[in-house]
């Protein structure tokens, strides 16, 4: 016997081809007696009929596909966890994640969006490997879309981003709780969300700890190993007993320079990093206490936000529970001619305790994880 067709199923079930199609594809917009629906499906199973998945998705009004386009997440050394989180959450909700990493190539990006939209994805997630403001691709206007690890300055799309301020504060508080009062901060002198947010968190922690903020304790350096290496003399000149580094690569360079000067971490200087790049932080000697970027959670919450967005628009019963779409309840188009504004969803950055902090003084409290 050749390939079983829809015509064969309809004939064997004693119904029209249209009725057979509606029953097999579970078209909720057409009323079919339940006994007829069961009969058609039983015949289809007996004959070994397999419907076209794409046609079935059109009939049901959803594809169960989510598009994920990034500019370098999959190829960055540690941000692939964003994709893992998104994939796991999509699967938990019965969805399949289609992933394309463009590595910043706009031609690939356009082709990826075209392919995904042609295949009726239920929404798009656009992710950047570095937390930054972006100009959203025009394709995001054509379907429900969420930004992950990036945001548009006008708040036109829901965005899920790390809470840089909270992370900077958590890093500094680790040192304050260990009894340190002179805490330097090696920071990248840019207006990036990471640099600005972590500096604000540093200042908030000092204020809460009763420590006066001194601009001279903030050392400008590039956010890499060379920057940390070159900043060591300026850090030591401040008389700091501890230092918070913009990221783990900066801390690695600082470690190298301290070692060359015969100084030891944490005996001579306590150090805290940021990002939790485990290929670095877990393998330094001593292992680096740091604050992690919530990569996995960004992916999970990106998918949840997209499902919640679809729920707010279509009342899709498959949407994830417990996630509100930022920006109130005006609806996607807002009120009247006013476009909707979304406030970014801020995801906490957890402290990762290792061995690079030494408690100082009799008033030092036990250092505990904030995450």
XYZ file of C-alpha atoms in Angstrom:
371
model
C 0.000 0.000 0.000
C 1.274 3.473 -0.897
C 1.318 6.548 1.278
C -1.942 7.013 3.156
C -3.668 10.256 2.198
C -6.289 12.398 3.866
C -8.702 11.170 1.171
C -8.118 7.571 2.345
C -8.878 8.509 5.945
C -12.040 10.403 5.009
C -13.309 7.528 2.870
C -12.644 4.918 5.561
C -14.301 7.075 8.231
C -17.279 7.917 6.041
C -16.815 11.692 6.265
C -15.835 14.481 3.916
C -12.193 15.400 3.371
C -12.819 18.750 5.062
C -14.292 17.072 8.148
C -11.369 14.652 8.307
C -8.911 17.552 8.121
C -10.704 19.523 10.835
C -10.830 16.499 13.139
C -7.188 15.489 12.698
C -5.842 19.033 12.960
C -8.015 19.796 16.011
C -9.469 22.955 14.487
C -11.293 24.630 17.374
C -13.019 27.103 15.053
C -15.190 24.364 13.513
C -17.755 22.430 15.529
C -17.433 18.700 14.993
C -19.269 16.118 17.125
C -16.793 14.591 19.555
C -17.685 11.054 18.491
C -16.899 11.992 14.875
C -13.584 13.529 15.930
C -12.616 10.380 17.835
C -13.707 8.127 14.971
C -11.629 10.018 12.394
C -8.535 9.976 14.597
C -8.947 6.272 15.311
C -9.150 5.541 11.581
C -6.120 7.759 10.919
C -4.104 5.878 13.546
C -5.185 2.503 12.159
C -4.209 3.448 8.625
C -0.921 5.048 9.740
C -1.792 8.517 8.466
C 0.554 11.352 9.462
C -0.642 14.909 8.940
C 1.569 17.753 7.764
C 2.852 19.545 10.853
C 2.861 22.968 9.223
C -0.699 22.548 7.939
C -1.733 21.342 11.377
C -0.245 24.425 13.009
C -2.128 26.705 10.623
C -5.383 24.924 11.397
C -4.823 25.276 15.144
C -3.735 28.890 14.821
C -0.335 28.302 16.435
C 2.934 26.658 15.455
C 4.457 25.903 18.890
C 7.651 27.489 17.530
C 9.567 30.360 19.142
C 12.285 32.141 17.208
C 15.511 33.071 19.029
C 17.979 35.322 17.209
C 21.198 36.509 18.845
C 24.153 38.607 17.765
C 26.701 36.345 19.426
C 25.257 34.641 22.520
C 25.994 31.099 21.378
C 29.592 31.916 20.442
C 30.451 33.935 23.565
C 32.432 32.016 26.193
C 29.751 31.908 28.876
C 26.484 33.414 27.603
C 25.302 30.209 25.942
C 23.392 29.586 29.167
C 20.892 32.180 27.910
C 19.954 29.825 25.082
C 19.877 26.836 27.436
C 17.455 28.611 29.761
C 15.230 29.707 26.889
C 15.231 26.228 25.391
C 14.364 24.545 28.691
C 11.498 26.953 29.385
C 10.152 26.641 25.853
C 10.160 22.852 26.152
C 8.406 22.972 29.532
C 5.608 24.873 27.799
C 5.356 22.555 24.816
C 7.267 24.866 22.474
C 10.289 24.356 20.241
C 13.042 26.987 20.123
C 14.503 27.836 16.713
C 17.953 29.355 17.336
C 20.106 31.397 14.965
C 23.326 33.073 16.103
C 24.212 35.739 13.541
C 27.590 36.740 15.012
C 26.553 40.308 14.178
C 26.008 39.596 10.456
C 22.958 41.649 9.377
C 22.417 39.610 6.206
C 22.152 36.410 8.229
C 19.904 38.216 10.699
C 17.447 39.302 7.983
C 17.336 35.802 6.479
C 16.790 34.259 9.907
C 13.870 36.549 10.663
C 12.356 35.911 7.222
C 12.579 32.144 7.706
C 11.072 32.255 11.183
C 8.209 34.544 10.225
C 7.473 32.426 7.150
C 7.155 29.410 9.431
C 4.624 31.165 11.646
C 6.661 31.388 14.860
C 4.533 32.404 17.825
C 7.000 35.128 18.703
C 10.601 36.284 18.521
C 13.302 36.690 21.150
C 16.218 38.924 20.212
C 19.299 38.644 22.416
C 22.621 40.444 22.602
C 25.808 38.929 24.032
C 26.465 42.158 25.965
C 23.949 44.191 27.978
C 23.303 47.299 25.886
C 20.745 49.569 24.256
C 19.871 48.552 20.695
C 17.848 49.731 17.735
C 15.379 46.836 17.448
C 15.279 45.084 14.058
C 12.158 46.095 12.113
C 11.063 42.451 11.922
C 10.222 42.528 15.633
C 7.226 44.720 14.811
C 5.616 41.892 12.846
C 4.953 39.549 15.763
C 5.110 39.347 19.550
C 8.737 40.048 20.492
C 10.911 40.249 23.597
C 14.473 41.536 24.060
C 16.936 39.618 26.253
C 20.148 41.130 27.668
C 19.409 44.281 25.677
C 16.722 46.957 25.523
C 15.422 49.733 23.317
C 15.596 53.182 24.857
C 11.960 53.965 24.044
C 10.583 50.879 25.786
C 8.663 49.656 22.748
C 9.400 46.006 23.522
C 9.461 43.996 26.753
C 13.075 43.493 27.842
C 14.748 41.135 30.315
C 18.132 42.380 31.574
C 20.576 41.869 34.473
C 20.148 44.129 37.495
C 23.575 45.762 37.291
C 22.914 48.112 40.224
C 21.921 45.267 42.534
C 24.925 43.258 41.350
C 27.368 46.089 42.000
C 25.895 46.611 45.423
C 26.068 42.884 46.236
C 29.753 42.739 45.252
C 30.654 45.737 47.409
C 28.606 44.529 50.369
C 30.564 41.271 50.402
C 33.677 43.311 51.171
C 31.959 45.583 53.686
C 30.591 42.574 55.562
C 34.129 41.228 55.759
C 35.127 44.395 57.626
C 36.720 46.379 54.795
C 36.317 50.175 54.787
C 38.749 51.264 52.089
C 37.371 49.611 48.973
C 38.605 50.532 45.524
C 36.562 49.973 42.376
C 38.277 49.236 39.058
C 35.659 50.222 36.481
C 35.456 50.643 32.730
C 35.040 54.383 31.954
C 32.052 54.042 29.618
C 28.337 54.814 29.721
C 27.407 51.159 29.243
C 24.645 49.782 31.511
C 27.231 47.568 33.224
C 29.686 50.370 34.016
C 27.054 52.875 35.101
C 24.945 50.381 37.027
C 27.794 48.699 38.882
C 29.210 52.079 39.917
C 25.807 53.104 41.253
C 25.591 49.837 43.174
C 29.079 50.401 44.610
C 28.077 53.874 45.821
C 24.807 52.626 47.317
C 26.630 49.911 49.255
C 29.168 52.390 50.624
C 26.402 54.747 51.706
C 24.439 51.966 53.391
C 27.625 50.881 55.173
C 28.361 54.375 56.476
C 31.410 54.769 54.217
C 31.991 58.054 52.408
C 32.245 57.755 48.639
C 35.593 59.041 47.355
C 35.996 59.470 43.581
C 39.729 58.801 43.956
C 38.893 55.219 44.964
C 37.417 54.574 41.504
C 40.129 53.547 39.038
C 39.438 53.724 35.303
C 40.603 50.710 33.304
C 39.596 48.734 30.251
C 37.396 45.745 31.059
C 40.005 43.115 30.271
C 43.104 41.446 31.681
C 45.387 44.232 30.479
C 43.184 46.822 32.167
C 43.343 45.060 35.508
C 47.088 44.538 35.222
C 47.674 48.210 34.494
C 45.416 49.425 37.312
C 47.274 47.763 40.172
C 49.579 50.670 41.093
C 46.651 53.097 41.197
C 44.712 50.676 43.385
C 47.599 50.248 45.820
C 48.135 54.009 45.937
C 44.638 54.467 47.382
C 45.532 52.424 50.451
C 42.669 50.053 49.694
C 42.437 46.774 51.581
C 39.921 45.416 49.084
C 38.953 45.984 45.464
C 35.832 45.358 43.419
C 36.697 44.702 39.767
C 34.360 45.490 36.861
C 34.605 41.887 35.670
C 36.532 38.660 36.166
C 38.992 39.398 33.357
C 39.961 42.638 35.072
C 40.447 40.717 38.316
C 42.652 38.172 36.531
C 44.985 40.933 35.351
C 45.059 42.396 38.847
C 46.022 38.979 40.259
C 48.967 38.784 37.850
C 50.255 42.249 38.737
C 49.933 41.648 42.479
C 51.849 38.379 42.187
C 54.699 40.131 40.361
C 54.921 42.596 43.258
C 55.111 39.826 45.828
C 51.592 40.509 47.100
C 48.974 37.861 47.756
C 45.200 37.623 47.394
C 43.480 37.821 49.847
C 46.187 38.275 52.493
C 47.330 41.633 51.127
C 44.275 42.596 49.088
C 40.781 41.099 48.979
C 39.291 40.942 45.485
C 35.767 40.536 44.102
C 34.973 40.182 40.407
C 31.819 40.243 38.307
C 30.271 38.003 35.594
C 31.301 34.601 37.033
C 33.148 33.492 33.928
C 33.945 30.110 35.434
C 36.778 29.409 33.027
C 38.472 32.321 34.835
C 36.983 32.777 38.290
C 36.933 29.145 39.407
C 40.501 28.505 38.240
C 42.375 31.503 39.622
C 44.513 30.908 42.709
C 42.864 31.577 45.055
C 39.502 31.030 43.355
C 37.762 34.353 42.756
C 34.692 35.422 44.695
C 32.454 37.124 42.171
C 28.918 38.106 41.238
C 27.331 36.113 38.453
C 25.349 37.316 35.498
C 22.011 35.445 35.586
C 22.406 34.045 32.071
C 20.180 30.992 32.464
C 17.446 32.995 34.185
C 17.535 35.605 31.415
C 16.676 32.900 28.904
C 13.947 31.397 31.072
C 12.323 34.756 31.756
C 12.631 35.800 28.127
C 10.430 32.881 27.080
C 8.045 33.421 29.993
C 7.684 37.081 29.060
C 6.960 36.171 25.450
C 4.294 33.653 26.472
C 2.785 36.207 28.856
C 2.765 38.776 26.053
C 0.864 36.363 23.823
C -1.529 35.692 26.685
C -2.221 39.416 27.077
C -2.950 39.755 23.364
C -4.631 36.492 22.402
C -5.662 34.880 25.670
C -3.473 31.904 24.777
C -4.139 29.293 27.437
C -0.639 27.849 27.012
C 1.051 30.953 28.397
C 3.344 30.468 31.382
C 1.840 31.163 34.787
C 2.891 33.972 37.080
C 4.518 36.362 34.609
C 3.049 39.825 34.109
C 3.883 41.836 31.033
C 5.660 45.019 32.123
C 3.966 48.326 31.439
C 0.545 47.913 33.039
C -2.669 46.679 31.462
C -3.180 49.067 28.545
C -2.778 46.347 25.935
C -0.059 46.084 23.318
C -1.098 49.199 21.401
C -1.614 51.303 24.500
C -4.519 53.702 24.987
C -5.721 55.604 21.954
C -2.775 56.623 19.809
C -0.305 56.347 22.685
C 2.180 53.490 22.102
C 2.722 51.120 24.961
C 5.842 51.532 27.103
C 7.523 48.538 28.735
C 9.815 48.816 31.737
C 12.678 46.282 31.636
C 12.420 43.245 33.872
C 15.524 43.338 36.109
C 16.998 39.955 37.039
C 19.096 39.649 40.201
C 22.815 38.879 39.924
C 23.821 36.263 42.542
C 26.981 36.345 44.632
C 29.310 33.375 44.100
C 31.480 32.765 47.150
C 35.002 31.419 46.708
C 38.330 32.252 48.369
C 39.462 35.787 47.477
C 38.063 37.709 50.477
C 39.767 37.876 53.850
C 37.829 39.113 56.883
C 39.420 42.211 58.414
C 39.211 43.467 62.001
C 37.291 42.297 65.039
C 34.038 43.859 63.825
C 33.972 41.842 60.628
C 30.843 39.761 60.184
C 30.735 36.328 58.644
C 30.714 36.581 54.849
C 27.632 34.884 53.438
C 26.248 34.403 49.951
C 23.641 36.951 48.897
C 22.371 34.749 46.088
